[in-house]
CSV table of C-alpha atoms in Angstrom, one decimal:
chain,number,residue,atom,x,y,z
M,1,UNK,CA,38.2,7.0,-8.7
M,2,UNK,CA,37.5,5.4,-12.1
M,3,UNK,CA,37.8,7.9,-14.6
M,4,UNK,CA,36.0,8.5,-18.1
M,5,UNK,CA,38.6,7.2,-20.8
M,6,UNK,CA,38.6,3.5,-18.9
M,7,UNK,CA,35.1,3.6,-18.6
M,8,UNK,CA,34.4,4.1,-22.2
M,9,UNK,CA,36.6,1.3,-22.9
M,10,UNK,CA,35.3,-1.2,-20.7
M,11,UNK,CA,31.7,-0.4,-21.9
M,12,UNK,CA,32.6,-0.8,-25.7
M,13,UNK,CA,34.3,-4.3,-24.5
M,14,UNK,CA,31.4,-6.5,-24.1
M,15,UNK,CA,33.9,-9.7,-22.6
M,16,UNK,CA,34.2,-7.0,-19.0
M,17,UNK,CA,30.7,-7.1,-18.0
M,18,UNK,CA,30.5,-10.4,-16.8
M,19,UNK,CA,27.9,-10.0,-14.6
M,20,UNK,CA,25.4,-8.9,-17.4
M,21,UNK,CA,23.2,-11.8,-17.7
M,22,UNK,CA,21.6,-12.4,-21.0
M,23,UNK,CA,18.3,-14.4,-19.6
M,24,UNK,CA,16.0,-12.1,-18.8
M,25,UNK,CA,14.5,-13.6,-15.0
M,26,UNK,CA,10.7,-14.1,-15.1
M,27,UNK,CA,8.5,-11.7,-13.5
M,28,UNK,CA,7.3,-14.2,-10.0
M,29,UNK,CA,11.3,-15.3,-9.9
M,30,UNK,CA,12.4,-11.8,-9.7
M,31,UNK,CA,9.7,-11.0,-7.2
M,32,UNK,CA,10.8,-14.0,-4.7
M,33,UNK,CA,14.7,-13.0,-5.5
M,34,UNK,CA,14.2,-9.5,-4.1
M,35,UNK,CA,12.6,-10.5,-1.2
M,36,UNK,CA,15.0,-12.7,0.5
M,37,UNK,CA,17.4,-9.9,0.6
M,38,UNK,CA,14.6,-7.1,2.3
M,39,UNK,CA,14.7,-7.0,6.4
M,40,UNK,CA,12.7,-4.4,7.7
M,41,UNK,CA,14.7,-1.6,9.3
M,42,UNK,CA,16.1,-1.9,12.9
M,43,UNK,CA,15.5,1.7,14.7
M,44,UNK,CA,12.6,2.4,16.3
M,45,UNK,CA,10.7,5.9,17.3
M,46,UNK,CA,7.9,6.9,19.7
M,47,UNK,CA,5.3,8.8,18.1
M,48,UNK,CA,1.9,10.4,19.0
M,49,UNK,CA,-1.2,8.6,18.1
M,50,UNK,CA,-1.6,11.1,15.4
M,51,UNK,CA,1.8,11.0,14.5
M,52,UNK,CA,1.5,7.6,13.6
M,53,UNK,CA,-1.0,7.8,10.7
M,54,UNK,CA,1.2,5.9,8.1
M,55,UNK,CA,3.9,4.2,9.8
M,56,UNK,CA,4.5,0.7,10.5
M,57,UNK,CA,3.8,-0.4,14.5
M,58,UNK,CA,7.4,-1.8,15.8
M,59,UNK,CA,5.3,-3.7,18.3
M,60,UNK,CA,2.3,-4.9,18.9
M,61,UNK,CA,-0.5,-3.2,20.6
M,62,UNK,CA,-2.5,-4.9,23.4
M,63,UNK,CA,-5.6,-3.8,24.9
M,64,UNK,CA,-5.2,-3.0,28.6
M,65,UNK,CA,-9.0,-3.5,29.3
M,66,UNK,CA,-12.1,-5.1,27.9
M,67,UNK,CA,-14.0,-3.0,24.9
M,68,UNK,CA,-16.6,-1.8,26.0
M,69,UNK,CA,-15.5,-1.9,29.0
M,70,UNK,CA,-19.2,-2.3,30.8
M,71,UNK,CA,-22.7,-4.4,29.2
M,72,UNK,CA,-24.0,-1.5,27.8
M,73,UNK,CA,-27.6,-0.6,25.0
M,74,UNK,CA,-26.8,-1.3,21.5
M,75,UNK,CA,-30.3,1.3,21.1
M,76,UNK,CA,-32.6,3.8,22.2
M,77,UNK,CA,-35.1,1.8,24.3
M,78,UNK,CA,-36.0,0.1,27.7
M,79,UNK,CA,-33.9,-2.1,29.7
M,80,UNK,CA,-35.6,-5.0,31.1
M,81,UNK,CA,-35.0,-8.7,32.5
M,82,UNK,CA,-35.0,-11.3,29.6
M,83,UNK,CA,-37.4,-13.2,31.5
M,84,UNK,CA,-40.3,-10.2,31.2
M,85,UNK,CA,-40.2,-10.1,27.6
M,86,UNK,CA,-43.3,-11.5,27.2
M,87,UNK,CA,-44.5,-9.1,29.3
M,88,UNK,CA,-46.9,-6.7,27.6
M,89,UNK,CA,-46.6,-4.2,30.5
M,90,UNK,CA,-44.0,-3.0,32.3
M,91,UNK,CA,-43.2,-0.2,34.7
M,92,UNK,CA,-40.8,3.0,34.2
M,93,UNK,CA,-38.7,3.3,37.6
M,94,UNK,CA,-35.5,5.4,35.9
M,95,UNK,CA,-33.3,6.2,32.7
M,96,UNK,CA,-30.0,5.3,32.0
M,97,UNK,CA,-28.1,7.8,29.9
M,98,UNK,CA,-25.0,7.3,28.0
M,99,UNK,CA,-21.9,8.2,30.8
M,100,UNK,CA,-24.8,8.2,33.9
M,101,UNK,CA,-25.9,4.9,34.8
M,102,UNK,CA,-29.3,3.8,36.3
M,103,UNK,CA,-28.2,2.9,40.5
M,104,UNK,CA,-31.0,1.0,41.2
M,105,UNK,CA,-31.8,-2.5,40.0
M,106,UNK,CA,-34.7,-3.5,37.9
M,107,UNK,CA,-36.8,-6.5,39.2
M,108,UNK,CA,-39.8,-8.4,37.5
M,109,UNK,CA,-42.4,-6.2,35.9
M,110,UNK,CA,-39.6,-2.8,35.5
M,111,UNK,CA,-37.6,-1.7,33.4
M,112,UNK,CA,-35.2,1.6,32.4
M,113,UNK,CA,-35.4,4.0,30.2
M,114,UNK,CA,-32.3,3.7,28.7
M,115,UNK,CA,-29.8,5.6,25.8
M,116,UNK,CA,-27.8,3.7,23.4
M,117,UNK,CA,-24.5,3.6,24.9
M,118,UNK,CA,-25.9,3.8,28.4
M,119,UNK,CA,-24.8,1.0,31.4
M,120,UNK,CA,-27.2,-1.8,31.3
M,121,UNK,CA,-29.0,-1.4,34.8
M,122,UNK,CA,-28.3,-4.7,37.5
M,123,UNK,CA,-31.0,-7.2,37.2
M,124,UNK,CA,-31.6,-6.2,33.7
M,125,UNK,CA,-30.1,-8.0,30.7
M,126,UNK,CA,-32.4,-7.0,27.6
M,127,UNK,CA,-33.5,-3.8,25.5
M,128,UNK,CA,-36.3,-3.5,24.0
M,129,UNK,CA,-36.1,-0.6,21.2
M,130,UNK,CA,-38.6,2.2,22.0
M,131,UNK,CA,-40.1,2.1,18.3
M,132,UNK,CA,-41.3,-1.7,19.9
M,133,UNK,CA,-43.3,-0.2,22.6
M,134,UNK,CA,-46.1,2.8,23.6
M,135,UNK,CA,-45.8,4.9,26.8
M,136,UNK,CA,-48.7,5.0,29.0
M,137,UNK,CA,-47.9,7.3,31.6
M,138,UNK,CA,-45.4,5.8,34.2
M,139,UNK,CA,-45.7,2.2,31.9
M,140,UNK,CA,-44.2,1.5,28.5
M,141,UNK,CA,-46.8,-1.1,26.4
M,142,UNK,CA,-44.6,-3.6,24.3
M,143,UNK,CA,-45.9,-4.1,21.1
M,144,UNK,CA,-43.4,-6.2,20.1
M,145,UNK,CA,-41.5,-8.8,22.0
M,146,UNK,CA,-37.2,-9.0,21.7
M,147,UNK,CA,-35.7,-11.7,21.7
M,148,UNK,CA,-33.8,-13.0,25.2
M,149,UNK,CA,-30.2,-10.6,25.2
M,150,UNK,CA,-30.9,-8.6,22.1
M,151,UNK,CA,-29.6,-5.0,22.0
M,152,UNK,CA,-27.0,-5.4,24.3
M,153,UNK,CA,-23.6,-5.0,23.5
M,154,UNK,CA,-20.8,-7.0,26.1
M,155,UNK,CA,-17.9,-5.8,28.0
M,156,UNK,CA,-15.2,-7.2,25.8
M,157,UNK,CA,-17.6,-8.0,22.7
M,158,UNK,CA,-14.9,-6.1,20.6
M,159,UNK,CA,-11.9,-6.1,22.0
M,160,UNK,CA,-10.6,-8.2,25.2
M,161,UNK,CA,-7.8,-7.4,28.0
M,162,UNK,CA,-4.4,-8.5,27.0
M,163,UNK,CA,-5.7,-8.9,23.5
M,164,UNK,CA,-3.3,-8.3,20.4
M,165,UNK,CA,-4.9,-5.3,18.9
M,166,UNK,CA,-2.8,-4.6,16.2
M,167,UNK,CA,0.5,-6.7,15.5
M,168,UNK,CA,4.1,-5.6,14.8
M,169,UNK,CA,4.6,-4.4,11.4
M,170,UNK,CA,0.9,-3.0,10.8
M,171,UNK,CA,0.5,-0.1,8.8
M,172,UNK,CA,-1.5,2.3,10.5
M,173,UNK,CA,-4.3,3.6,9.0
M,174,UNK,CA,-7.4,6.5,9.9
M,175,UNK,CA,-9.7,4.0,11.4
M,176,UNK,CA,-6.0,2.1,13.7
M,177,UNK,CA,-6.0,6.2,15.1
M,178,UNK,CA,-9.7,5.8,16.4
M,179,UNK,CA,-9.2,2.2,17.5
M,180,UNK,CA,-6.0,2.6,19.5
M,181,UNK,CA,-7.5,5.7,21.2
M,182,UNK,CA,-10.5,4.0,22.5
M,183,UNK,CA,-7.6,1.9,24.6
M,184,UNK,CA,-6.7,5.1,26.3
M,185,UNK,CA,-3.5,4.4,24.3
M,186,UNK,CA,-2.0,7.5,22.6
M,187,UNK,CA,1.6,7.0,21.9
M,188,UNK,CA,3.1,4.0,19.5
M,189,UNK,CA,6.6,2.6,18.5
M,190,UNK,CA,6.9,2.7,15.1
M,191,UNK,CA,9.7,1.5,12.2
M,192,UNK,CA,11.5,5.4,11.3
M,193,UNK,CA,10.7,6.2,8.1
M,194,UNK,CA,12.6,4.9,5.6
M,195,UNK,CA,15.2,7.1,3.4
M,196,UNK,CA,15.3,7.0,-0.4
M,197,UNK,CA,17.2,8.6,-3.1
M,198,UNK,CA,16.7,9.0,-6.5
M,199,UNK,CA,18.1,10.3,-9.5
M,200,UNK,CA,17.9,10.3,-13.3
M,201,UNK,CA,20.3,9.6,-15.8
M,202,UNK,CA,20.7,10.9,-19.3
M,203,UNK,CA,22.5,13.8,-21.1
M,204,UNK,CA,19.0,14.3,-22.9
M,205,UNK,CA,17.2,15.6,-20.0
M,206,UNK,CA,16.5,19.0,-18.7
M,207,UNK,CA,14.5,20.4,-16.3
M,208,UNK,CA,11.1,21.9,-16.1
M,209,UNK,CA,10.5,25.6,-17.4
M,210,UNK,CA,13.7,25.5,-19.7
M,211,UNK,CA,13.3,25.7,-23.2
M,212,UNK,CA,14.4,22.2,-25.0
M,213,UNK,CA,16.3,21.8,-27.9
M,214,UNK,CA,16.3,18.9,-30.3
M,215,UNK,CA,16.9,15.8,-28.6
M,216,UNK,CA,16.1,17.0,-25.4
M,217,UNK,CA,13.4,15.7,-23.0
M,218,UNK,CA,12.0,16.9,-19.9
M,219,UNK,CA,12.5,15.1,-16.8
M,220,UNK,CA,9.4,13.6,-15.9
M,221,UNK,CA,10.5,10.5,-13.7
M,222,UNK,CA,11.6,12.3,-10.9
M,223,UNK,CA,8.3,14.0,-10.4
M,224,UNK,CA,6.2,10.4,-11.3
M,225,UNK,CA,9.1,8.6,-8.7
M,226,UNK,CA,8.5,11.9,-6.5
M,227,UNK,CA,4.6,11.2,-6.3
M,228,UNK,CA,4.8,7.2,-5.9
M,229,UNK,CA,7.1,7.5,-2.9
M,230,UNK,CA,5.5,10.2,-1.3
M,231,UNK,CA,2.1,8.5,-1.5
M,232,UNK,CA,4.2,5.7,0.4
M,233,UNK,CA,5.2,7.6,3.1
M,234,UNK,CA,8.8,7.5,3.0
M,235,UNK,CA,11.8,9.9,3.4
M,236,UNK,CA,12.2,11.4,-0.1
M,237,UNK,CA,15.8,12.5,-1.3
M,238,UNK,CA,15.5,14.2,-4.9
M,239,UNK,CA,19.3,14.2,-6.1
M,240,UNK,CA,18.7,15.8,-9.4
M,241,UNK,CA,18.8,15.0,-13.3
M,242,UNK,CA,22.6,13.8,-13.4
M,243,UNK,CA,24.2,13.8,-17.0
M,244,UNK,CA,26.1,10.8,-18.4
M,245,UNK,CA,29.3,11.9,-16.8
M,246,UNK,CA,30.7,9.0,-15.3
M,247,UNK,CA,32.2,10.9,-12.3
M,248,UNK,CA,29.0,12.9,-11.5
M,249,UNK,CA,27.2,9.6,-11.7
M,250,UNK,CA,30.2,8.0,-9.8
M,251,UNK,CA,29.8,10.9,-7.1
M,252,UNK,CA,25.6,10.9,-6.9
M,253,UNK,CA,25.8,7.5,-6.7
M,254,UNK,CA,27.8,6.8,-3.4
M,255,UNK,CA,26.6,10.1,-1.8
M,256,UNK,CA,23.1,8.7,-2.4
M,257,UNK,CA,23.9,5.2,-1.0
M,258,UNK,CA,25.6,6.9,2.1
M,259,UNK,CA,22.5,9.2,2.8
M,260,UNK,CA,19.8,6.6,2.2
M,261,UNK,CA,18.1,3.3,2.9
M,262,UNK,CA,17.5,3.0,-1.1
M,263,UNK,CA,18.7,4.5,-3.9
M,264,UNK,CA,16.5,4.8,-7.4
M,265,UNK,CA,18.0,5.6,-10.8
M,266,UNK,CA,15.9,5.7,-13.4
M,267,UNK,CA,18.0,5.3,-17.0
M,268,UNK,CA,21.6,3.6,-17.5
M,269,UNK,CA,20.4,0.3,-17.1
M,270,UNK,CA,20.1,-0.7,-20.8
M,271,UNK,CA,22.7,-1.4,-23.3
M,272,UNK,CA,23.9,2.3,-24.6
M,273,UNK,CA,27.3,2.8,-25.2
M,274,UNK,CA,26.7,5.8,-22.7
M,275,UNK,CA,25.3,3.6,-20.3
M,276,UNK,CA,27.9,3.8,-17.6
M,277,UNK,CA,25.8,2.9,-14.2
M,278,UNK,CA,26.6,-0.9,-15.0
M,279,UNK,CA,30.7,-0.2,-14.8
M,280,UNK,CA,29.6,1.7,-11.4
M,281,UNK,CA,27.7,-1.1,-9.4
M,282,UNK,CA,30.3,-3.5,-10.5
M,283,UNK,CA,33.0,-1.1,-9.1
M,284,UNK,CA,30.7,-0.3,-5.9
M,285,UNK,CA,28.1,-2.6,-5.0
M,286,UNK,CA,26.6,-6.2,-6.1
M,287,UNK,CA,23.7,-6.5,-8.5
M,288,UNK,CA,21.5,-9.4,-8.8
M,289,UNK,CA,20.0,-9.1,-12.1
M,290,UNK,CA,20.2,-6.9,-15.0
M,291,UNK,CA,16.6,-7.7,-17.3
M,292,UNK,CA,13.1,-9.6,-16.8
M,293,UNK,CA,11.0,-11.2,-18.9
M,294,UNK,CA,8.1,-8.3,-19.1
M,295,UNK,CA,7.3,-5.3,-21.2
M,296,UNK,CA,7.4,-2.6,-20.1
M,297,UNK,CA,10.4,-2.7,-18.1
M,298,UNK,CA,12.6,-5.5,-19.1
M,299,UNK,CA,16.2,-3.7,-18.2
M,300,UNK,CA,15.8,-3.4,-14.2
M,301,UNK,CA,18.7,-3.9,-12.2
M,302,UNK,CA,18.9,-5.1,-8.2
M,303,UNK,CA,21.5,-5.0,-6.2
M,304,UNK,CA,22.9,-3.1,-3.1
M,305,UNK,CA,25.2,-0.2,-3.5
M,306,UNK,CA,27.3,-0.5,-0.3
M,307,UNK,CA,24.5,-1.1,2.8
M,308,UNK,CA,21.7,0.5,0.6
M,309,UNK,CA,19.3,-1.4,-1.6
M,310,UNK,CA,19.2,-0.2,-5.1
M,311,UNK,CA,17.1,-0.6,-7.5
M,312,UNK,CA,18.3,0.6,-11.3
M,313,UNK,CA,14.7,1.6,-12.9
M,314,UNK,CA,14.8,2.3,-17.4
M,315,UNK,CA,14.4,5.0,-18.4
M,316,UNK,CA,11.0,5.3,-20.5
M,317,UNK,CA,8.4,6.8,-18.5
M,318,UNK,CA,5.9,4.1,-18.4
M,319,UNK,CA,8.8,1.7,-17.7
M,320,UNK,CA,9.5,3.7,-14.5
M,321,UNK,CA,6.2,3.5,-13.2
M,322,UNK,CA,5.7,-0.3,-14.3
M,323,UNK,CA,8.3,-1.8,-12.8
M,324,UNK,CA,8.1,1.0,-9.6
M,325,UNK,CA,4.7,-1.1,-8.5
M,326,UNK,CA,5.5,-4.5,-9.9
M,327,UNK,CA,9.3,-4.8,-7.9
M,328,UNK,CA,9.6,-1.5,-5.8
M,329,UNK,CA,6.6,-0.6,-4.4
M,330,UNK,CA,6.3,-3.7,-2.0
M,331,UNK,CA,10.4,-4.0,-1.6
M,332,UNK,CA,9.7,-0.8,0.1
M,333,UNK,CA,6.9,-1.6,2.5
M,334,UNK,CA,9.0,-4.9,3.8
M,335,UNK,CA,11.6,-2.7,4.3
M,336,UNK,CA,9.1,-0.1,6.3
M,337,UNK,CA,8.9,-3.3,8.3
M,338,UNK,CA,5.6,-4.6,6.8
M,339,UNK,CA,6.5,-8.7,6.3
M,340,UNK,CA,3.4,-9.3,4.4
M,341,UNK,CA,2.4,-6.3,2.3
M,342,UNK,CA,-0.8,-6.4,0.9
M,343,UNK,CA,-0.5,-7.2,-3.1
M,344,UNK,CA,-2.7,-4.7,-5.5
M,345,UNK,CA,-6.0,-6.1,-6.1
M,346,UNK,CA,-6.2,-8.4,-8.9
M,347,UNK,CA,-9.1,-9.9,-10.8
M,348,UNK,CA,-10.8,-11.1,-13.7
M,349,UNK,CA,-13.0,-9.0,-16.5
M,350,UNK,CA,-13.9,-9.2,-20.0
M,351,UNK,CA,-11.7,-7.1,-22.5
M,352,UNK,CA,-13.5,-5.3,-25.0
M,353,UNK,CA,-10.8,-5.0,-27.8
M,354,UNK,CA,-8.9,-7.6,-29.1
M,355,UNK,CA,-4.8,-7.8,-27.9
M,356,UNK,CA,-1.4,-8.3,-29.7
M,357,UNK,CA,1.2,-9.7,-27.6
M,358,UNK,CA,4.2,-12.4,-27.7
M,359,UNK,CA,4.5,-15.3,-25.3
M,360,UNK,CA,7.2,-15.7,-23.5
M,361,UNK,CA,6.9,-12.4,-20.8
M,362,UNK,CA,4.6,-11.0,-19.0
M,363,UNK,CA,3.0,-7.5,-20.1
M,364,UNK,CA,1.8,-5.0,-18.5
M,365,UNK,CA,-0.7,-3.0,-20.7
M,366,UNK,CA,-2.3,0.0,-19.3
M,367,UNK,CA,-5.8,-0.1,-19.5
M,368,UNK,CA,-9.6,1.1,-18.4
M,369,UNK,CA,-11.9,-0.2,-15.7
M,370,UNK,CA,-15.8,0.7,-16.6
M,371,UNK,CA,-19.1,-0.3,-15.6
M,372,UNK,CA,-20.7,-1.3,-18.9
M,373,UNK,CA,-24.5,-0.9,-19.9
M,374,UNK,CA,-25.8,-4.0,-17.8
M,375,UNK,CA,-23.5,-3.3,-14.7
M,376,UNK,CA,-20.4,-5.7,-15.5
M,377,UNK,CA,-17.5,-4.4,-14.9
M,378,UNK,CA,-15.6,-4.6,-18.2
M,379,UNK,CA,-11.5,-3.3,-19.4
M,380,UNK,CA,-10.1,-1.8,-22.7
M,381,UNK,CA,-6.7,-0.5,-23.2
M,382,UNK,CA,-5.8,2.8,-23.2
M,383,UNK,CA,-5.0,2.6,-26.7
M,384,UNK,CA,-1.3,2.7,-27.9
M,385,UNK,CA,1.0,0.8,-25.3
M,386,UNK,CA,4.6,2.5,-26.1
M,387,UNK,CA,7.2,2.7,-23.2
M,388,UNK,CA,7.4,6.5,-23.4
M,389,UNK,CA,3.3,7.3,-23.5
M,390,UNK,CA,3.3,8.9,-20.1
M,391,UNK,CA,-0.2,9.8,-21.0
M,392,UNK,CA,-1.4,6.2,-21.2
M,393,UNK,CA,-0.7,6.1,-17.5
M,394,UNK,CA,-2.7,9.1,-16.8
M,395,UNK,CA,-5.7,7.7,-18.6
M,396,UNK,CA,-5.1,4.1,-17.1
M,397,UNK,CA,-7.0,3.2,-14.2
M,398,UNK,CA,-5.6,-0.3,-13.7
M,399,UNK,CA,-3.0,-3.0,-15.5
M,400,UNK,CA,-4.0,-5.6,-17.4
M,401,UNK,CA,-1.9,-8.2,-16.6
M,402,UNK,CA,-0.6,-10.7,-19.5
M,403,UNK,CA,1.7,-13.2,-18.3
M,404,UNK,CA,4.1,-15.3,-20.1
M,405,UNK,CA,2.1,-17.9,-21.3
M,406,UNK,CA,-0.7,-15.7,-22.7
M,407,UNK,CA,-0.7,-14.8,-26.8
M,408,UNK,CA,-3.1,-12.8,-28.9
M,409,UNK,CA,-6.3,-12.5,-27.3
M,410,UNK,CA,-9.5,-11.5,-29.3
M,411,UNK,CA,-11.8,-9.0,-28.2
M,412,UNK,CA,-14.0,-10.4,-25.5
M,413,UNK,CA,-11.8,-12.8,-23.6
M,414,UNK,CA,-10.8,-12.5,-19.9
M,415,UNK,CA,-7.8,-11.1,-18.4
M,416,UNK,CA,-6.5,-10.0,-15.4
M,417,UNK,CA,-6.1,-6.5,-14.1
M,418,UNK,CA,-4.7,-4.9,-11.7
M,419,UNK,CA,-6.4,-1.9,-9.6
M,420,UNK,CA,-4.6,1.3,-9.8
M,421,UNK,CA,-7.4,3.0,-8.1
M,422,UNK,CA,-5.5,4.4,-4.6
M,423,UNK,CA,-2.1,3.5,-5.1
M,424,UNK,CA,-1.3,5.9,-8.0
């Protein structure tokens, strides 16, 4: 167990933290570093249809039978053969409803009455929508020829027999529950949710509904790193606002990595003299890299903490959430066993206001999506861009992304933003 006193000594002697890399890595390098360390996990479960809303498939889906399974009416109308449909009259011998078919079979000069959804009749092969024609007893008139085949949906025209429905690693979604359901299908293998932990770091924090005194802060990150990784599904471990005591970090820190998939600090990865969770993942795990080239968020650590992935966030609130969808967010969803996660949307608009920023890293400034006057979509930041602005996040309703290369900007020019809209 390392204790306090050495601690304190190796953190005031710069020459032992020879794995703290001065460089900060650029925001696309650190992106493609992470990722060659993330497999997905390796247990599967068996899960309900319903259940399954959410989770990753751990295998694909094939369609045991053509969809539809029958040639069925894409409309309300009459069912005829393609060579009458320049017939202007044509006899009514039945009706084919949806679930009921017609048993007889239509020959030259007849047709069906028949609902959308309904069996198209034998020796029929064309509808006619009933708004096209005028009833006349036991004869419809057609006022309006169709085309050869139209209004008639296939068997197989959306899905075919042995056909990969959905492939391994797809995240299901509300409209995957209705598709795998009309396959008769109703249980999946799925990835098991993945475990995370997550603590905060600092001596200055307390916790919601105390009073605070001067120099005290209230824990927000846990309840911003709460809602992000709930939104993503996974198995959430709150572990508390720990104090810089290095053997209650010490003791949250390895109870966290033996519990979870992931552990998440957020504070202790900068350069304060209190900053201790450095000396710890030297002691206990490997980390990969210690800063990158953005703002916010330059001090983010990865690494693993014995077999769990850890990811060291700052401490700033804005910071947290920055560099939670920019690094974590997609770490996560390869691990759910996702191998190509889908990035957050990313285009091009106008800014309104004129920018101040350095070349050299990428930014992240929070900003806001509108519609302007003549219907083009336009962006403006949210106004002051500190790390610690939580509220800038709340008003933000994407990114605007500044990458290294990028300077002062006047007002008008294009930049890219990222879509909050869904993911926050």
């Amino acid at each position: 167990m390392i204790n306090e006193t050495s601690l304190k000594n190796l953190v005031s002697n710069p020459s032992c933290m020879d794995d703290y890399d001065p460089n900060a890595m650029p925001v696309a390098k650190a992106r493609e570093f992470i990722k060659q360390f993330l497999n997905p996990l390796s247990v599967f479960e068996t899960l309900t249809l319903a259940e399954s809303l959410g989770r990753v498939l751990a295998e694909d889906i094939t369609s045991p039978s053509n969809v539809p399974n029958y040639n069925n009416s894409a409309m309300d109308g009459y069912a005829l053969k393609a060579t009458d449909v320049s017939a202007s009259r044509l006899m009514v011998i039945g009706t084919a409803f949806a679930g009921k078919a017609f048993e007889g079979t239509v020959a030259d000069g007849q047709c069906v009455r028949i609902m959308t959804g309904g069996a198209i009749p034998k020796g029929a092969d064309t509808v006619v929508v009933q708004e096209k024609t005028v009833v006349d007893g036991e004869f419809i008139n057609i006022i309006e020829a169709p085309k050869p085949h139209a209004n008639v949906r296939y068997a197989g025209e959306d899905l075919k027999l042995g056909q990969t429905v959905l492939a391994t690693g797809h995240l299901m979604r509300p409209a995957d529950l209705g598709l795998i359901a009309s396959l008769g299908i109703g249980e999946v293998r799925a990835y098991r949710k993945l475990k995370v932990a997550f603590f905060s770091t600092g001596d200055e924090l307390i916790s919601v509904g105390q009073p605070l005194q001067t120099g005290q802060v209230y824990d927000s990150n846990r309840y911003t790193l709460f809602g992000m990784l709930t939104k993503l599904g996974v198995e959430v471990m709150d572990m508390g606002a720990i104090a810089d005591d290095p053997i209650l970090l010490e003791n949250t820190l390895l109870s966290a990595a033996t519990q979870a998939d992931v552990v998440i600090t957020s504070g202790g990865v900068s350069v304060g003299e209190a900053d201790y969770m450095k000396l710890l993942l030297a002691k206990h795990g490997q980390v990969m890299f210690w800063k990158v080239a953005m703002k916010p968020g330059r001090p983010l650590a990865y690494g693993k903490v014995g077999s769990a992935h850890y990811f060291g966030l700052p401490g700033n609130p804005v910071a947290v959430m920055v560099t939670f969808y920019q690094f974590v967010r997609d770490a996560l969803l390869r691990l759910m066993g996702q191998s190509s996660p889908v990035p957050l949307p990313m285009f091009s608009v106008q800014c309104t206001q004129a920018i101040k920023k350095m070349t050299g890293r990428t930014e992240f400034q929070r900003g806001i999506l509108f519609a302007d006057t003549d219907g083009s979509w336009r962006v403006k930041p949210t106004g002051a861009q500190g790390s610690a602005l939580l509220s800038s996040m709340s008003l933000a309703n994407c990114f605007i992304v500044l990458d290294e290369t990028v300077g002062n900007l006047e007002a008008g020019a294009m930049v890219q933003v990222q879509v909050l809209d869904g993911i926050v």
